[in-house]
Tab-separated table of C-alpha atoms in Angstrom:
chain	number	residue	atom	x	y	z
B	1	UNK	CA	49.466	119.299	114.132
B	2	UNK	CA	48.840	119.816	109.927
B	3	UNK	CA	50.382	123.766	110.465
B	4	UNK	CA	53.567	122.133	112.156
B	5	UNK	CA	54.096	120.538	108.548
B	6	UNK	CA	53.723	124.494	107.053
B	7	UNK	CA	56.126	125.739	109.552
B	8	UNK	CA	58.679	123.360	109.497
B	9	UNK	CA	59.983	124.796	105.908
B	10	UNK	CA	59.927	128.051	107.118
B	11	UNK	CA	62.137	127.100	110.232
B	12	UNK	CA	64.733	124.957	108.114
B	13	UNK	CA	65.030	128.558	105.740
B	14	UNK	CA	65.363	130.597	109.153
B	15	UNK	CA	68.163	127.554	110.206
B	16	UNK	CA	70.068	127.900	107.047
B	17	UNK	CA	70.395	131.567	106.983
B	18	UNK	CA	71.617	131.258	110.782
B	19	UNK	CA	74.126	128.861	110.072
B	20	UNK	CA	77.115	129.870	107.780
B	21	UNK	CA	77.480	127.615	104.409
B	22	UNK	CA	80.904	126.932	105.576
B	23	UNK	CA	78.875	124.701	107.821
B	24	UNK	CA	76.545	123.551	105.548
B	25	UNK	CA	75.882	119.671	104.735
B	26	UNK	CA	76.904	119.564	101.587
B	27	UNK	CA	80.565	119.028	101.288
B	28	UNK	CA	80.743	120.923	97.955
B	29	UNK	CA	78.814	124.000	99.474
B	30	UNK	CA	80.850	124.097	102.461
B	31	UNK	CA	84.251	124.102	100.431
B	32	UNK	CA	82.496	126.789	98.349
B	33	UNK	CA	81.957	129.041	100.658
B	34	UNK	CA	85.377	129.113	102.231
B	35	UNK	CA	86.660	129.737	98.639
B	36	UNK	CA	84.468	132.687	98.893
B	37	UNK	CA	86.098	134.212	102.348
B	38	UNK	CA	88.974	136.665	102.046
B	39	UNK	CA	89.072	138.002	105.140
B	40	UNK	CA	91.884	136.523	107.361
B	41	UNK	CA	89.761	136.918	110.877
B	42	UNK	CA	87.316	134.968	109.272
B	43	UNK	CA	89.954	131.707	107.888
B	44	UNK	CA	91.413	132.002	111.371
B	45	UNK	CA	87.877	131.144	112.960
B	46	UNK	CA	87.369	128.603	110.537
B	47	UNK	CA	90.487	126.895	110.852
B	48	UNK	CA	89.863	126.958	114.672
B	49	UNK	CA	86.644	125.364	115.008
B	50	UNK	CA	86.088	123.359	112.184
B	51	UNK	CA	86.979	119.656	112.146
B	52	UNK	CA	86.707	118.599	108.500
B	53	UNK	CA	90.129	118.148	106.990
B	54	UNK	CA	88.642	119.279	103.251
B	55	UNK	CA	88.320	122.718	105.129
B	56	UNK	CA	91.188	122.815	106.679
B	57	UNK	CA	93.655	122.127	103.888
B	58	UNK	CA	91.610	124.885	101.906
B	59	UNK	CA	91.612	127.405	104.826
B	60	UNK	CA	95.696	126.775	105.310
B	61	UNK	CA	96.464	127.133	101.752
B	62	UNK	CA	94.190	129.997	101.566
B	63	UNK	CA	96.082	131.143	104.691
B	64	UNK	CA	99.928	129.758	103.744
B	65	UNK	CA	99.434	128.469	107.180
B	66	UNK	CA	102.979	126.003	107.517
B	67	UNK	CA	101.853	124.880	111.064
B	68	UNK	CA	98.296	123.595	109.897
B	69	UNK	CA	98.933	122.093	106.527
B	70	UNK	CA	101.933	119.978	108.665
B	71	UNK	CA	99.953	119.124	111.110
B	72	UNK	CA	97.291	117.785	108.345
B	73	UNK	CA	100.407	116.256	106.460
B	74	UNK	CA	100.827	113.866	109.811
B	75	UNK	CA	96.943	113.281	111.128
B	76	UNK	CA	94.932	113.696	108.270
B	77	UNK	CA	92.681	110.312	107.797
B	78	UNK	CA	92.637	110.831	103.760
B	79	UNK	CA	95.880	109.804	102.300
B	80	UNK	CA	94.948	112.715	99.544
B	81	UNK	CA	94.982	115.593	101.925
B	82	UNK	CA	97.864	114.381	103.724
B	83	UNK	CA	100.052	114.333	100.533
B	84	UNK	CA	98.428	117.686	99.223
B	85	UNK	CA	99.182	119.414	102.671
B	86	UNK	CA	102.995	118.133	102.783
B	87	UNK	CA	103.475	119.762	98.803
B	88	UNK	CA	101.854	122.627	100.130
B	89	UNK	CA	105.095	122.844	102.539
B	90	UNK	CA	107.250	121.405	100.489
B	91	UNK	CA	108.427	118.961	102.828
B	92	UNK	CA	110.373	116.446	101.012
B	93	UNK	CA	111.148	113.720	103.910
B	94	UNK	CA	107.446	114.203	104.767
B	95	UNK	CA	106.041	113.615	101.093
B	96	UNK	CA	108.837	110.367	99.981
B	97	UNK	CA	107.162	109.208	103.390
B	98	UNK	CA	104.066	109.769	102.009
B	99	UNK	CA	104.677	108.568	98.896
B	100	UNK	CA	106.114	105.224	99.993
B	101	UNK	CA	102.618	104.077	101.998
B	102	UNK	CA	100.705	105.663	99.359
B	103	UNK	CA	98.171	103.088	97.013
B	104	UNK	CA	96.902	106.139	94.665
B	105	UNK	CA	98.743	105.487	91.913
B	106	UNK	CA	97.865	109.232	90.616
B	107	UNK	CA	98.492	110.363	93.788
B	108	UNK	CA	101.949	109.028	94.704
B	109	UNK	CA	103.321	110.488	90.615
B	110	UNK	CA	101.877	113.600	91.935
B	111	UNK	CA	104.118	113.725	94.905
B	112	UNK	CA	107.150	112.693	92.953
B	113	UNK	CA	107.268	115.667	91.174
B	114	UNK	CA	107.811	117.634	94.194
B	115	UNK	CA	110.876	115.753	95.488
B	116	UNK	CA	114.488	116.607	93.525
B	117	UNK	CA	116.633	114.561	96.015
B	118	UNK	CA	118.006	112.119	94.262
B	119	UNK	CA	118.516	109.869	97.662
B	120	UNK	CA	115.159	110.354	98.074
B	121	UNK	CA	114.071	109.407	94.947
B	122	UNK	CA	116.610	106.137	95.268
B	123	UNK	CA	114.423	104.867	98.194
B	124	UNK	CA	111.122	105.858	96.591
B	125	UNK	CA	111.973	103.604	93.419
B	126	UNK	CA	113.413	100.506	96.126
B	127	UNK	CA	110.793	100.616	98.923
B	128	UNK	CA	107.188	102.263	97.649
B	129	UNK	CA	104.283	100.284	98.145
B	130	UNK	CA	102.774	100.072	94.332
B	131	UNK	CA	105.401	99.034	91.168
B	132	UNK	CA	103.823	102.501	89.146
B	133	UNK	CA	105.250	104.603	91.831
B	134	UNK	CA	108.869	103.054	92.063
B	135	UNK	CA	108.771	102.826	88.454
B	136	UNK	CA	107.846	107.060	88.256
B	137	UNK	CA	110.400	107.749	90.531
B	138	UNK	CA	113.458	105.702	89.066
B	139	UNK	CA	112.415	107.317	85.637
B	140	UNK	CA	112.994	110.807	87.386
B	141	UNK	CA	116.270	109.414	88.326
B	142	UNK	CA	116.858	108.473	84.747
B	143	UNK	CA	118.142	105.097	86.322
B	144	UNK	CA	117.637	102.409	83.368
B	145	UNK	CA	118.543	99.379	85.383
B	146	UNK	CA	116.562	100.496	88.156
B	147	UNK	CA	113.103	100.200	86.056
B	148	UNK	CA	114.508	97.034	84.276
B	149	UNK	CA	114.232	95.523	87.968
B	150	UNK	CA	111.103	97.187	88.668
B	151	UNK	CA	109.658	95.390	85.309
B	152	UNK	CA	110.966	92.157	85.922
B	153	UNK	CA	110.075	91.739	89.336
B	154	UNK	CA	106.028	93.326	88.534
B	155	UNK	CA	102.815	91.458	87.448
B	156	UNK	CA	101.546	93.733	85.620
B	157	UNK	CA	101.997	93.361	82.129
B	158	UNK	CA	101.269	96.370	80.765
B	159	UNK	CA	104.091	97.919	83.406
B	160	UNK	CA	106.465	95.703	81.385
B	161	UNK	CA	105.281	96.387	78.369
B	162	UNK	CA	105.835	100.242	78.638
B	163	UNK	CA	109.449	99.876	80.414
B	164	UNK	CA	110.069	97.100	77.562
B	165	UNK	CA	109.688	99.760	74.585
B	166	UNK	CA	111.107	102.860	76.260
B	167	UNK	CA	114.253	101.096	77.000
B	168	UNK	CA	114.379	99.001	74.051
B	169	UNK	CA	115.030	96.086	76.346
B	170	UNK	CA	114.786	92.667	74.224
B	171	UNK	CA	115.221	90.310	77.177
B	172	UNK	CA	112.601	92.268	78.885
B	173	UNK	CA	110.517	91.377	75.721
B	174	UNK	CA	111.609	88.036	76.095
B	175	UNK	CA	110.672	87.703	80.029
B	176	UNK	CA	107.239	88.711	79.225
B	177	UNK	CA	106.615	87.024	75.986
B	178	UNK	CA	107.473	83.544	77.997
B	179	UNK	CA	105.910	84.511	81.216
B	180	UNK	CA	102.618	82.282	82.412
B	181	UNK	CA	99.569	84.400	81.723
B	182	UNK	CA	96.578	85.063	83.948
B	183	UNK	CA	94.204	86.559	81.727
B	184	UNK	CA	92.975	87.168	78.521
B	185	UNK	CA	94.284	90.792	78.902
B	186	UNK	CA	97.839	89.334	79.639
B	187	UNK	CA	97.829	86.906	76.989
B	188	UNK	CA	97.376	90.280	74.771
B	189	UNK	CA	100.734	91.512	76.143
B	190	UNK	CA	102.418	88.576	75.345
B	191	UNK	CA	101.565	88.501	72.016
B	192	UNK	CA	102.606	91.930	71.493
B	193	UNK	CA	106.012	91.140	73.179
B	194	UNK	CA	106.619	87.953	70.837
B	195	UNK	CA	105.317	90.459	68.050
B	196	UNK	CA	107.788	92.332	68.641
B	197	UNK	CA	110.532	90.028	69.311
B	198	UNK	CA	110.309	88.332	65.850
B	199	UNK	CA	110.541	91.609	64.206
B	200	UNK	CA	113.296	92.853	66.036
B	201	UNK	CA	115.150	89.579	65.648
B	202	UNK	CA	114.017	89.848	61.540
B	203	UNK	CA	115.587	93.035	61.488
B	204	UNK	CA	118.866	92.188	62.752
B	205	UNK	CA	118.650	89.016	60.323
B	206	UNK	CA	117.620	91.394	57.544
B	207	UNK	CA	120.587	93.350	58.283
B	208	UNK	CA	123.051	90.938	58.843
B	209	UNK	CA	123.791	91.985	62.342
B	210	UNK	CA	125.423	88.439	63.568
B	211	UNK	CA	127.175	90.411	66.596
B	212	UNK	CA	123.760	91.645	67.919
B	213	UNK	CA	121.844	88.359	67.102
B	214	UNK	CA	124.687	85.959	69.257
B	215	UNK	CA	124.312	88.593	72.130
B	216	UNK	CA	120.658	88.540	72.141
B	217	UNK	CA	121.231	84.272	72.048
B	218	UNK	CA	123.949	84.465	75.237
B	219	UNK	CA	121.697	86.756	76.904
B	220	UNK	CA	118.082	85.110	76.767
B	221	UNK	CA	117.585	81.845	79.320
B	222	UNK	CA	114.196	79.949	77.306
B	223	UNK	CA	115.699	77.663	74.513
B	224	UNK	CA	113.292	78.130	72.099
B	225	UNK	CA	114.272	81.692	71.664
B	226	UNK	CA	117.479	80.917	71.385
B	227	UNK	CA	116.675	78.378	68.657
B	228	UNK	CA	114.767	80.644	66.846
B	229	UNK	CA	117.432	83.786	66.843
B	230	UNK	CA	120.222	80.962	65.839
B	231	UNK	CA	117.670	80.042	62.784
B	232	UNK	CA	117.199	83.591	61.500
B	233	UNK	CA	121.431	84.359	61.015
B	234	UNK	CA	121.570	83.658	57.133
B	235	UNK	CA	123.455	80.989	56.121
B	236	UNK	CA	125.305	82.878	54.237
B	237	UNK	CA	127.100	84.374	57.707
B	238	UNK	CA	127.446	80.760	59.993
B	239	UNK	CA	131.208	80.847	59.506
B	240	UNK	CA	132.875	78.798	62.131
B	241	UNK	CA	133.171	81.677	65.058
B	242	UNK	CA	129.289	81.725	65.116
B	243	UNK	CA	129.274	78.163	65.434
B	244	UNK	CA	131.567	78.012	67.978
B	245	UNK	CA	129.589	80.603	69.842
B	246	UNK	CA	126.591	78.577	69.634
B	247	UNK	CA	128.304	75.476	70.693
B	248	UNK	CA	129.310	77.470	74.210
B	249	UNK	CA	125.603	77.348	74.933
B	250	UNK	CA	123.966	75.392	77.114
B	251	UNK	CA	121.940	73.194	75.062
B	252	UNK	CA	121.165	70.443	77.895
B	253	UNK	CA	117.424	71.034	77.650
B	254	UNK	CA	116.608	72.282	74.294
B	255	UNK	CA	113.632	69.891	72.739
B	256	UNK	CA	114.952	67.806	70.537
B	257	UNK	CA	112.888	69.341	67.808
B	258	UNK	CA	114.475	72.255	68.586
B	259	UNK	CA	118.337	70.647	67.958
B	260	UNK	CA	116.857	69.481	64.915
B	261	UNK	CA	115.841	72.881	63.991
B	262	UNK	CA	119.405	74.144	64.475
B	263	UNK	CA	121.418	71.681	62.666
B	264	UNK	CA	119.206	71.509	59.924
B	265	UNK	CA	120.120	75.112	59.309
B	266	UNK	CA	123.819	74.418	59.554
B	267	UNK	CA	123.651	71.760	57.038
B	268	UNK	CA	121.928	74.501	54.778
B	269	UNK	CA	125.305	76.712	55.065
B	270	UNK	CA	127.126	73.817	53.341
B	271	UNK	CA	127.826	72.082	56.816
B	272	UNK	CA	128.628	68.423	57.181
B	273	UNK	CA	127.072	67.063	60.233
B	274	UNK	CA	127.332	64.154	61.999
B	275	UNK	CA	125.884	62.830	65.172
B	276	UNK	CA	127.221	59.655	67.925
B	277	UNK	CA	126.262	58.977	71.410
B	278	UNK	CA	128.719	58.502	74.044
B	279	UNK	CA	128.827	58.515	77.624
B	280	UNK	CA	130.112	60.499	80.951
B	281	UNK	CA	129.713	60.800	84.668
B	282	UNK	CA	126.830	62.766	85.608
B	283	UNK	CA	128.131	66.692	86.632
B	284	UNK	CA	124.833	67.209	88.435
B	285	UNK	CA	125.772	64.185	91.137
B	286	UNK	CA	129.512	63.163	90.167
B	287	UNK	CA	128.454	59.908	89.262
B	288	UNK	CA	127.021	58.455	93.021
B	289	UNK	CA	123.277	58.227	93.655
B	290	UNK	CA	121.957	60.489	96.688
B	291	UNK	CA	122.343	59.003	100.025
B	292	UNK	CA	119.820	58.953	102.269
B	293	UNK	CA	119.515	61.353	105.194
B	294	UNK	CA	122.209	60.512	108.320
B	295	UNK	CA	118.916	59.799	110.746
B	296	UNK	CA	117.391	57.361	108.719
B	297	UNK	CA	117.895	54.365	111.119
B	298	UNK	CA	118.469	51.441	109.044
B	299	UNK	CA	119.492	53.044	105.825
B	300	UNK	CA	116.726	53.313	103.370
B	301	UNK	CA	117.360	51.516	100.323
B	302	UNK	CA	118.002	52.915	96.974
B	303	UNK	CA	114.266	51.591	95.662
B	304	UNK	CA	112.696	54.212	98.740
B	305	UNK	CA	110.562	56.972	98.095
B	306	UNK	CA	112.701	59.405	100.132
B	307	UNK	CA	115.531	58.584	98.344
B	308	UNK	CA	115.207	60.939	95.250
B	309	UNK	CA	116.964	60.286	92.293
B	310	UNK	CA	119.479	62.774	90.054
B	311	UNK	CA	116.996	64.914	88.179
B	312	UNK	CA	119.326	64.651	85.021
B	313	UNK	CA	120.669	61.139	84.952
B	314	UNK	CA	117.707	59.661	87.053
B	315	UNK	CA	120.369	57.756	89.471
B	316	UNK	CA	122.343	56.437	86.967
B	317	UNK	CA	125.486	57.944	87.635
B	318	UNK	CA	125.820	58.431	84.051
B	319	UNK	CA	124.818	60.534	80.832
B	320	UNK	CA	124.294	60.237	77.784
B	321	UNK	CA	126.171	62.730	75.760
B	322	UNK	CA	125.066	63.793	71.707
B	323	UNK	CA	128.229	64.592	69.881
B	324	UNK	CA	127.806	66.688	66.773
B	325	UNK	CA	130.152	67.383	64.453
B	326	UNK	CA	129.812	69.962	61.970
B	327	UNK	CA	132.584	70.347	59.740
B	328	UNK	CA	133.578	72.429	56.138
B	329	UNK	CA	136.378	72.717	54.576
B	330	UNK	CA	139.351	72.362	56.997
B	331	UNK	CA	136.822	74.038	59.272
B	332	UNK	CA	135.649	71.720	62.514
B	333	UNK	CA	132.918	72.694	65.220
B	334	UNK	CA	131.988	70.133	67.724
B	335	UNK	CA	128.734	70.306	69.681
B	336	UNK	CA	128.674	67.771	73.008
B	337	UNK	CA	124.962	67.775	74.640
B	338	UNK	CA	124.179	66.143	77.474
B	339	UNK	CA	120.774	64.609	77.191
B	340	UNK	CA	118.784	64.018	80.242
B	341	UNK	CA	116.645	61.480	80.965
């Protein structure tokens, strides 16, 4: 049996040159090989009898075979080959279907670029399966408050980050410098969004831009960026119609370090200000305590656990109400703040 082990070398080199290399193994030597065929004969066999998709999308591009590449653009098990095949044809309903099931990130930008349909591109950027690709396609589209949505609505920082500084978007900034991080990595671009928040907010200071400052304060919902834009207008500049434009915001549940914060910078721009409590109704629950549900069978008193009080005035009926007035000159600004329990 020891000359079987001589021979069997010799048989496997006999094999090899039998076979072609378009059968080969090896992947890579098999897809070399057909790169090596010219004659068409030869592709047609190929494309006839062989069953690996790799070979076939060579052999129909090779080829400019429509009918193959579209039929590996629809049964094709690798999402790669199916996209490549449907470019090949330049199919565009057949690659933005593609492109909406696709998860390679690379892969799904890559079909993009062969779709100019702008409805097309619309439904890419709404309905695709990873935020990258809508993102890619609303860019193409050149449709700024389409990748403002995609931003907002994506966990992935760095996503925000990007569509934050090509769009110059502050209260995209602001969404991700406040947002709860998961990481270490996202706690990176947070810092890099505040970073950049306080020196876009020091510019507009630094240039006396009040106009741009108040928008930035009516636009952004977290209080202490509000606050902290209000603090940076010189005093110099908080004439009474920036007051009053600060007054129209909803201060209800600013920290009172915060108010402190704000009015202690009014008094610097020669600002008289004085505080007193009053009271009003509640406006979250009109002044009555919640009911309890109609099924409750006797009614539950107001001491149950089901029974939940106002969040603001804690079932009260009532609020207490912090009325600031700043006043200079013949110059009056009142500031009424509800303060919650």
């Amino acid at each position: 049996m020891a000359y079987l082990r001589h021979l069997a070398p010799l048989a496997h080199s006999v094999i090899d040159k039998l076979v072609p290399n378009w059968r080969h193994p090896d992947p890579n030597i098999r897809l070399a090989a057909v790169g090596r065929i010219k004659r068409e004969a030869s592709l047609r066999k190929i494309a006839a009898t062989s069953k690996d998709d790799h070979i076939l999308l060579l052999v129909g591009l090779k080829l400019k075979d429509h009918k193959l590449l579209q039929r590996l653009a629809r049964l094709a098990t690798d999402e790669q080959i199916r996209l490549s095949s449907a470019m090949a044809v330049g199919d565009q309903d057949l690659i933005c279907r593609l492109v909406l099931e696709c998860w390679d990130i690379e892969l799904g930008k890559s079909g993009i670029k062969h779709i100019s349909r702008p409805g097309l591109l619309k439904k890419i950027a709404r309905l695709a399966a990873q935020d990258h690709i809508r993102l890619e396609a609303a860019r193409k589209l050149g449709d700024r408050e389409a990748m403002r949505k995609i931003a907002l609505n994506s966990f992935d920082l760095e996503l925000r980050w990007s569509v934050a500084n090509q769009l110059k978007d502050y209260i995209l900034l602001a969404e991700l410098a406040n947002c709860l991080p998961s990481s270490s990595e996202s706690r990176v671009w947070q810092r890099k969004a505040l970073h950049a928040l306080n020196c876009h907010l020091e510019q507009l200071a630094s240039r006396g831009m009040v106009e741009e400052l108040l928008k930035f304060i009516t636009k952004v919902r977290f209080y202490t960026l509000k606050a902290a834009a209000f603090c940076k207008i010189p005093p110099s500049l908080l004439g009474q119609r920036v007051l009053l434009a600060m007054s129209r915001q909803n201060m209800q549940y600013m920290e009172p370090d915060l108010l402190d914060n704000i009015f202690e910078h009014i008094r610097s721009a020669c600002w008289q200000v004085k505080t007193r409590f009053t009271h009003q109704v509640c406006p979250h629950c009109r002044g009555s305590a919640p009911e309890p549900p109609d099924w409750r069978s006797p009614p539950a008193p107001k001491s149950h656990p089901d029974n939940y009080p106002c969040p603001d005035c804690g079932g009260i009926g009532s609020l207490a109400i912090r009325v600031t007035v700043c006043q200079r000159n013949n110059r009056i600004v009142v500031f009424k703040i509800p303060q919650t329990t």
